[in-house]
Amino acid sequence: MKRAIFTYYNYQINPQIPKLHHEVVRKYNNVENCDFYPLEYTKPDGQMFPDDAIHYGMRELFAEKEYDTVLLLEVDCIPLHKDSFNYMFKRAEEGVLIGNGQRSMHIDNNQHVFVAPSAFCISASVLKELGAPGFNPTTRGDIAEEYTYRAEEMGLPIEFLQPQSFIRRNIRQDRWDLGDDGPEYGIGTTFINKEDTPMFFHLFETRYHIWNDLFYDKCRECLNNY
């Protein structure tokens, strides 16, 4: 199997974030035949949107470079366990759409939970079966949410990594949760798999440059622990 981890970011981000992110990814990437593709783009927010970068990168990796499985990993999301990447690729190659569970709090879509682009793993075969929809937001969902909708409509298996804990609430102090009965998440969320293993740490709201120290500390912790 030919595998890739793909991340993206623009020049407006603090350079310490991708530096530490890449160090953690490279240290934790013990997956067989797996390449790391970071993409830095030079257009500012508003001229190029995250879904544009995702669409470009995923198309390049699947269609042009012919990878079998790709893990999309946002630049403020890092692995927490030595087997985080292996677990994601294994499940994706079993035909499962897998990744961090999230809700589009700004959209009234019946508390729909979807596999978020912060950590999103998919195989080429599942991508083809879903019809390779775009990653752009739609009237019923946020970036990449259409993949979960289609998988649900087609009866394909989905595994949502669940929020276990978080450091603090967001800048507006809004409550984020996976539905009325779901777990709450926020700035600096730890996501776990169905075996309760910590899988990923996602900072959220990196664009505000407020919570960067939380990310730096977690990266250094990961680098020192493994």
mmCIF file of C-alpha atoms in Angstrom:
data_model
loop_
_atom_site.group_PDB
_atom_site.id
_atom_site.type_symbol
_atom_site.label_atom_id
_atom_site.label_comp_id
_atom_site.label_asym_id
_atom_site.label_seq_id
_atom_site.Cartn_x
_atom_site.Cartn_y
_atom_site.Cartn_z
ATOM 1 C CA MET A 1 0.000 0.000 0.000
ATOM 2 C CA LYS A 2 1.151 3.507 -0.829
ATOM 3 C CA ARG A 3 0.217 5.963 1.940
ATOM 4 C CA ALA A 4 0.509 9.696 2.587
ATOM 5 C CA ILE A 5 -0.063 12.214 5.365
ATOM 6 C CA PHE A 6 -1.091 15.605 4.022
ATOM 7 C CA THR A 7 -1.168 18.938 5.835
ATOM 8 C CA TYR A 8 -1.610 22.492 4.592
ATOM 9 C CA TYR A 9 -1.233 26.059 5.896
ATOM 10 C CA ASN A 10 -0.664 29.585 4.577
ATOM 11 C CA TYR A 11 2.116 32.070 5.211
ATOM 12 C CA GLN A 12 0.086 34.001 7.806
ATOM 13 C CA ILE A 13 0.482 31.293 10.435
ATOM 14 C CA ASN A 14 3.178 31.568 13.095
ATOM 15 C CA PRO A 15 6.107 29.574 11.642
ATOM 16 C CA GLN A 16 6.661 27.819 14.968
ATOM 17 C CA ILE A 17 3.373 25.938 14.499
ATOM 18 C CA PRO A 18 4.280 24.078 11.279
ATOM 19 C CA LYS A 19 7.856 23.607 12.513
ATOM 20 C CA LEU A 20 6.757 21.751 15.646
ATOM 21 C CA HIS A 21 3.885 20.018 13.858
ATOM 22 C CA HIS A 22 6.244 18.592 11.250
ATOM 23 C CA GLU A 23 8.697 17.431 13.920
ATOM 24 C CA VAL A 24 5.945 15.529 15.736
ATOM 25 C CA VAL A 25 4.519 14.035 12.538
ATOM 26 C CA ARG A 26 7.901 12.843 11.327
ATOM 27 C CA LYS A 27 8.759 11.358 14.720
ATOM 28 C CA TYR A 28 5.419 9.528 15.038
ATOM 29 C CA ASN A 29 5.210 8.398 11.423
ATOM 30 C CA ASN A 30 6.186 4.746 11.775
ATOM 31 C CA VAL A 31 3.726 3.636 9.097
ATOM 32 C CA GLU A 32 5.117 1.409 6.379
ATOM 33 C CA ASN A 33 5.511 3.112 2.998
ATOM 34 C CA CYS A 34 4.037 6.423 4.187
ATOM 35 C CA ASP A 35 5.161 9.841 2.915
ATOM 36 C CA PHE A 36 4.562 13.235 4.502
ATOM 37 C CA TYR A 37 3.381 16.096 2.283
ATOM 38 C CA PRO A 38 3.176 19.558 3.896
ATOM 39 C CA LEU A 39 1.776 22.284 1.631
ATOM 40 C CA GLU A 40 2.397 25.962 2.341
ATOM 41 C CA TYR A 41 0.449 28.354 0.160
ATOM 42 C CA THR A 42 1.076 32.069 -0.246
ATOM 43 C CA LYS A 43 -2.398 33.462 -0.797
ATOM 44 C CA PRO A 44 -3.961 35.187 2.243
ATOM 45 C CA ASP A 45 -7.177 34.154 3.940
ATOM 46 C CA GLY A 46 -10.072 35.311 1.802
ATOM 47 C CA GLN A 47 -8.247 34.764 -1.485
ATOM 48 C CA MET A 48 -7.677 31.066 -0.891
ATOM 49 C CA PHE A 49 -9.807 29.015 1.471
ATOM 50 C CA PRO A 50 -8.898 25.832 3.365
ATOM 51 C CA ASP A 51 -11.159 23.673 1.216
ATOM 52 C CA ASP A 52 -9.283 24.885 -1.892
ATOM 53 C CA ALA A 53 -5.987 23.706 -0.409
ATOM 54 C CA ILE A 54 -7.510 20.395 0.683
ATOM 55 C CA HIS A 55 -9.047 19.761 -2.728
ATOM 56 C CA TYR A 56 -5.766 20.524 -4.480
ATOM 57 C CA GLY A 57 -3.687 18.332 -2.170
ATOM 58 C CA MET A 58 -6.027 15.358 -2.089
ATOM 59 C CA ARG A 59 -6.480 15.404 -5.859
ATOM 60 C CA GLU A 60 -2.726 15.580 -6.351
ATOM 61 C CA LEU A 61 -2.080 12.657 -4.009
ATOM 62 C CA PHE A 62 -4.873 10.379 -5.209
ATOM 63 C CA ALA A 63 -5.202 11.209 -8.902
ATOM 64 C CA GLU A 64 -1.685 12.287 -9.857
ATOM 65 C CA LYS A 65 0.600 10.433 -7.439
ATOM 66 C CA GLU A 66 -1.775 7.444 -7.091
ATOM 67 C CA TYR A 67 -1.655 6.961 -3.337
ATOM 68 C CA ASP A 68 -3.874 4.209 -1.922
ATOM 69 C CA THR A 69 -4.704 5.916 1.382
ATOM 70 C CA VAL A 70 -4.352 9.519 2.577
ATOM 71 C CA LEU A 71 -4.572 10.998 6.055
ATOM 72 C CA LEU A 72 -5.519 14.666 6.042
ATOM 73 C CA LEU A 73 -4.054 16.278 9.157
ATOM 74 C CA GLU A 74 -4.473 19.962 9.917
ATOM 75 C CA VAL A 75 -1.383 21.860 11.009
ATOM 76 C CA ASP A 76 -2.723 22.412 14.535
ATOM 77 C CA CYS A 77 -3.531 18.715 15.027
ATOM 78 C CA ILE A 78 -0.894 16.205 16.153
ATOM 79 C CA PRO A 79 -0.769 12.490 17.039
ATOM 80 C CA LEU A 80 -0.635 11.529 20.719
ATOM 81 C CA HIS A 81 0.160 7.820 20.529
ATOM 82 C CA LYS A 82 2.889 5.856 18.786
ATOM 83 C CA ASP A 83 0.196 3.909 16.937
ATOM 84 C CA SER A 84 -2.113 6.831 16.073
ATOM 85 C CA PHE A 85 -1.155 6.859 12.408
ATOM 86 C CA ASN A 86 -1.090 3.077 12.059
ATOM 87 C CA TYR A 87 -4.572 2.833 13.578
ATOM 88 C CA MET A 88 -5.974 5.428 11.161
ATOM 89 C CA PHE A 89 -4.517 3.803 8.067
ATOM 90 C CA LYS A 90 -5.536 0.312 9.174
ATOM 91 C CA ARG A 91 -9.160 1.324 9.700
ATOM 92 C CA ALA A 92 -9.307 3.336 6.464
ATOM 93 C CA GLU A 93 -7.921 0.391 4.519
ATOM 94 C CA GLU A 94 -10.657 -1.771 6.033
ATOM 95 C CA GLY A 95 -13.143 0.485 4.245
ATOM 96 C CA VAL A 96 -13.938 2.803 7.155
ATOM 97 C CA LEU A 97 -14.172 6.594 6.893
ATOM 98 C CA ILE A 98 -12.394 7.613 10.078
ATOM 99 C CA GLY A 99 -11.402 10.793 11.876
ATOM 100 C CA ASN A 100 -12.122 13.377 14.535
ATOM 101 C CA GLY A 101 -15.828 13.811 15.256
ATOM 102 C CA GLN A 102 -17.120 17.369 15.063
ATOM 103 C CA ARG A 103 -20.295 19.411 14.554
ATOM 104 C CA SER A 104 -20.978 22.461 12.406
ATOM 105 C CA MET A 105 -22.234 24.674 15.209
ATOM 106 C CA HIS A 106 -23.087 27.513 12.806
ATOM 107 C CA ILE A 107 -25.396 25.348 10.662
ATOM 108 C CA ASP A 108 -28.832 24.064 11.641
ATOM 109 C CA ASN A 109 -28.469 20.477 10.414
ATOM 110 C CA ASN A 110 -30.037 18.452 13.221
ATOM 111 C CA GLN A 111 -26.813 18.192 15.254
ATOM 112 C CA HIS A 112 -25.101 16.232 12.493
ATOM 113 C CA VAL A 113 -21.707 14.776 13.500
ATOM 114 C CA PHE A 114 -19.093 14.419 10.771
ATOM 115 C CA VAL A 115 -15.488 13.356 10.218
ATOM 116 C CA ALA A 116 -13.669 16.680 10.419
ATOM 117 C CA PRO A 117 -10.663 17.640 8.269
ATOM 118 C CA SER A 118 -8.491 18.074 11.372
ATOM 119 C CA ALA A 119 -7.800 14.310 11.182
ATOM 120 C CA PHE A 120 -9.534 12.631 8.241
ATOM 121 C CA CYS A 121 -8.393 9.327 6.705
ATOM 122 C CA ILE A 122 -9.808 7.754 3.572
ATOM 123 C CA SER A 123 -8.773 5.099 1.066
ATOM 124 C CA ALA A 124 -8.859 5.511 -2.696
ATOM 125 C CA SER A 125 -11.507 2.802 -2.967
ATOM 126 C CA VAL A 126 -13.855 4.532 -0.498
ATOM 127 C CA LEU A 127 -13.174 7.883 -2.172
ATOM 128 C CA LYS A 128 -14.252 6.387 -5.495
ATOM 129 C CA GLU A 129 -17.308 4.724 -3.973
ATOM 130 C CA LEU A 130 -18.419 8.054 -2.505
ATOM 131 C CA GLY A 131 -18.033 9.742 -5.873
ATOM 132 C CA ALA A 132 -15.120 11.950 -4.734
ATOM 133 C CA PRO A 133 -17.237 14.935 -3.640
ATOM 134 C CA GLY A 134 -15.521 18.268 -3.060
ATOM 135 C CA PHE A 135 -14.367 19.380 0.356
ATOM 136 C CA ASN A 136 -16.177 22.705 0.080
ATOM 137 C CA PRO A 137 -18.915 23.714 2.548
ATOM 138 C CA THR A 138 -22.491 23.160 1.413
ATOM 139 C CA THR A 139 -25.891 24.308 2.601
ATOM 140 C CA ARG A 140 -26.054 21.265 4.879
ATOM 141 C CA GLY A 141 -22.469 21.019 6.119
ATOM 142 C CA ASP A 142 -19.016 22.470 6.696
ATOM 143 C CA ILE A 143 -15.679 21.596 5.072
ATOM 144 C CA ALA A 144 -15.499 17.846 4.305
ATOM 145 C CA GLU A 145 -18.904 17.175 5.900
ATOM 146 C CA GLU A 146 -20.373 16.003 2.605
ATOM 147 C CA TYR A 147 -18.170 12.885 2.866
ATOM 148 C CA THR A 148 -19.892 11.815 6.069
ATOM 149 C CA TYR A 149 -23.336 12.537 4.635
ATOM 150 C CA ARG A 150 -22.618 10.379 1.595
ATOM 151 C CA ALA A 151 -21.115 7.559 3.648
ATOM 152 C CA GLU A 152 -24.225 7.563 5.862
ATOM 153 C CA GLU A 153 -26.548 7.581 2.858
ATOM 154 C CA MET A 154 -24.678 4.674 1.271
ATOM 155 C CA GLY A 155 -24.393 2.671 4.495
ATOM 156 C CA LEU A 156 -20.590 2.749 4.578
ATOM 157 C CA PRO A 157 -18.867 2.343 7.965
ATOM 158 C CA ILE A 158 -17.726 5.450 9.829
ATOM 159 C CA GLU A 159 -15.606 5.736 12.959
ATOM 160 C CA PHE A 160 -15.701 9.019 14.838
ATOM 161 C CA LEU A 161 -12.848 9.710 17.229
ATOM 162 C CA GLN A 162 -14.521 11.175 20.313
ATOM 163 C CA PRO A 163 -13.499 14.195 22.414
ATOM 164 C CA GLN A 164 -12.153 13.017 25.757
ATOM 165 C CA SER A 165 -11.073 16.333 27.313
ATOM 166 C CA PHE A 166 -10.150 19.890 26.410
ATOM 167 C CA ILE A 167 -8.150 22.723 27.959
ATOM 168 C CA ARG A 168 -10.550 25.650 27.726
ATOM 169 C CA ARG A 169 -13.529 27.025 25.859
ATOM 170 C CA ASN A 170 -13.195 29.024 22.668
ATOM 171 C CA ILE A 171 -12.648 32.751 22.395
ATOM 172 C CA ARG A 172 -16.405 33.499 22.518
ATOM 173 C CA GLN A 173 -16.936 31.027 25.393
ATOM 174 C CA ASP A 174 -19.478 29.124 23.278
ATOM 175 C CA ARG A 175 -20.299 25.542 24.178
ATOM 176 C CA TRP A 176 -19.208 23.027 21.547
ATOM 177 C CA ASP A 177 -20.569 19.500 21.805
ATOM 178 C CA LEU A 178 -21.444 16.469 19.697
ATOM 179 C CA GLY A 179 -25.172 16.877 20.128
ATOM 180 C CA ASP A 180 -27.265 17.337 23.260
ATOM 181 C CA ASP A 181 -25.999 14.098 24.779
ATOM 182 C CA GLY A 182 -22.538 14.130 23.228
ATOM 183 C CA PRO A 183 -19.202 15.055 24.799
ATOM 184 C CA GLU A 184 -18.102 18.683 24.883
ATOM 185 C CA TYR A 185 -14.944 19.863 23.159
ATOM 186 C CA GLY A 186 -12.997 23.101 22.864
ATOM 187 C CA ILE A 187 -9.538 24.633 22.617
ATOM 188 C CA GLY A 188 -6.918 21.912 22.970
ATOM 189 C CA THR A 189 -9.111 18.835 22.594
ATOM 190 C CA THR A 190 -7.829 15.298 23.010
ATOM 191 C CA PHE A 191 -9.635 12.802 20.760
ATOM 192 C CA ILE A 192 -9.801 9.091 21.589
ATOM 193 C CA ASN A 193 -10.670 5.995 19.566
ATOM 194 C CA LYS A 194 -13.245 3.333 20.414
ATOM 195 C CA GLU A 195 -10.654 1.629 22.625
ATOM 196 C CA ASP A 196 -10.270 4.856 24.663
ATOM 197 C CA THR A 197 -6.724 5.368 23.387
ATOM 198 C CA PRO A 198 -5.714 9.055 23.035
ATOM 199 C CA MET A 199 -5.217 9.575 19.319
ATOM 200 C CA PHE A 200 -4.942 13.269 18.433
ATOM 201 C CA PHE A 201 -4.657 16.711 20.004
ATOM 202 C CA HIS A 202 -6.403 19.504 18.069
ATOM 203 C CA LEU A 203 -5.823 23.099 19.126
ATOM 204 C CA PHE A 204 -8.654 24.821 17.155
ATOM 205 C CA GLU A 205 -8.824 28.572 16.358
ATOM 206 C CA THR A 206 -5.155 28.808 15.422
ATOM 207 C CA ARG A 207 -5.973 31.736 13.155
ATOM 208 C CA TYR A 208 -6.473 33.974 16.213
ATOM 209 C CA HIS A 209 -2.865 33.481 17.434
ATOM 210 C CA ILE A 210 -4.119 33.358 21.027
ATOM 211 C CA TRP A 211 -3.676 29.739 22.056
ATOM 212 C CA ASN A 212 -0.328 29.026 20.376
ATOM 213 C CA ASP A 213 1.518 28.306 23.622
ATOM 214 C CA LEU A 214 -0.877 25.444 24.355
ATOM 215 C CA PHE A 215 0.077 23.874 21.049
ATOM 216 C CA TYR A 216 3.798 24.434 21.565
ATOM 217 C CA ASP A 217 3.638 22.799 24.994
ATOM 218 C CA LYS A 218 1.751 19.766 23.678
ATOM 219 C CA CYS A 219 4.178 19.331 20.775
ATOM 220 C CA ARG A 220 7.169 19.445 23.106
ATOM 221 C CA GLU A 221 5.465 16.970 25.406
ATOM 222 C CA CYS A 222 4.917 14.575 22.498
ATOM 223 C CA LEU A 223 8.492 14.959 21.301
ATOM 224 C CA ASN A 224 9.839 14.230 24.765
ATOM 225 C CA ASN A 225 7.531 11.282 25.417
ATOM 226 C CA TYR A 226 8.314 9.273 22.269
#
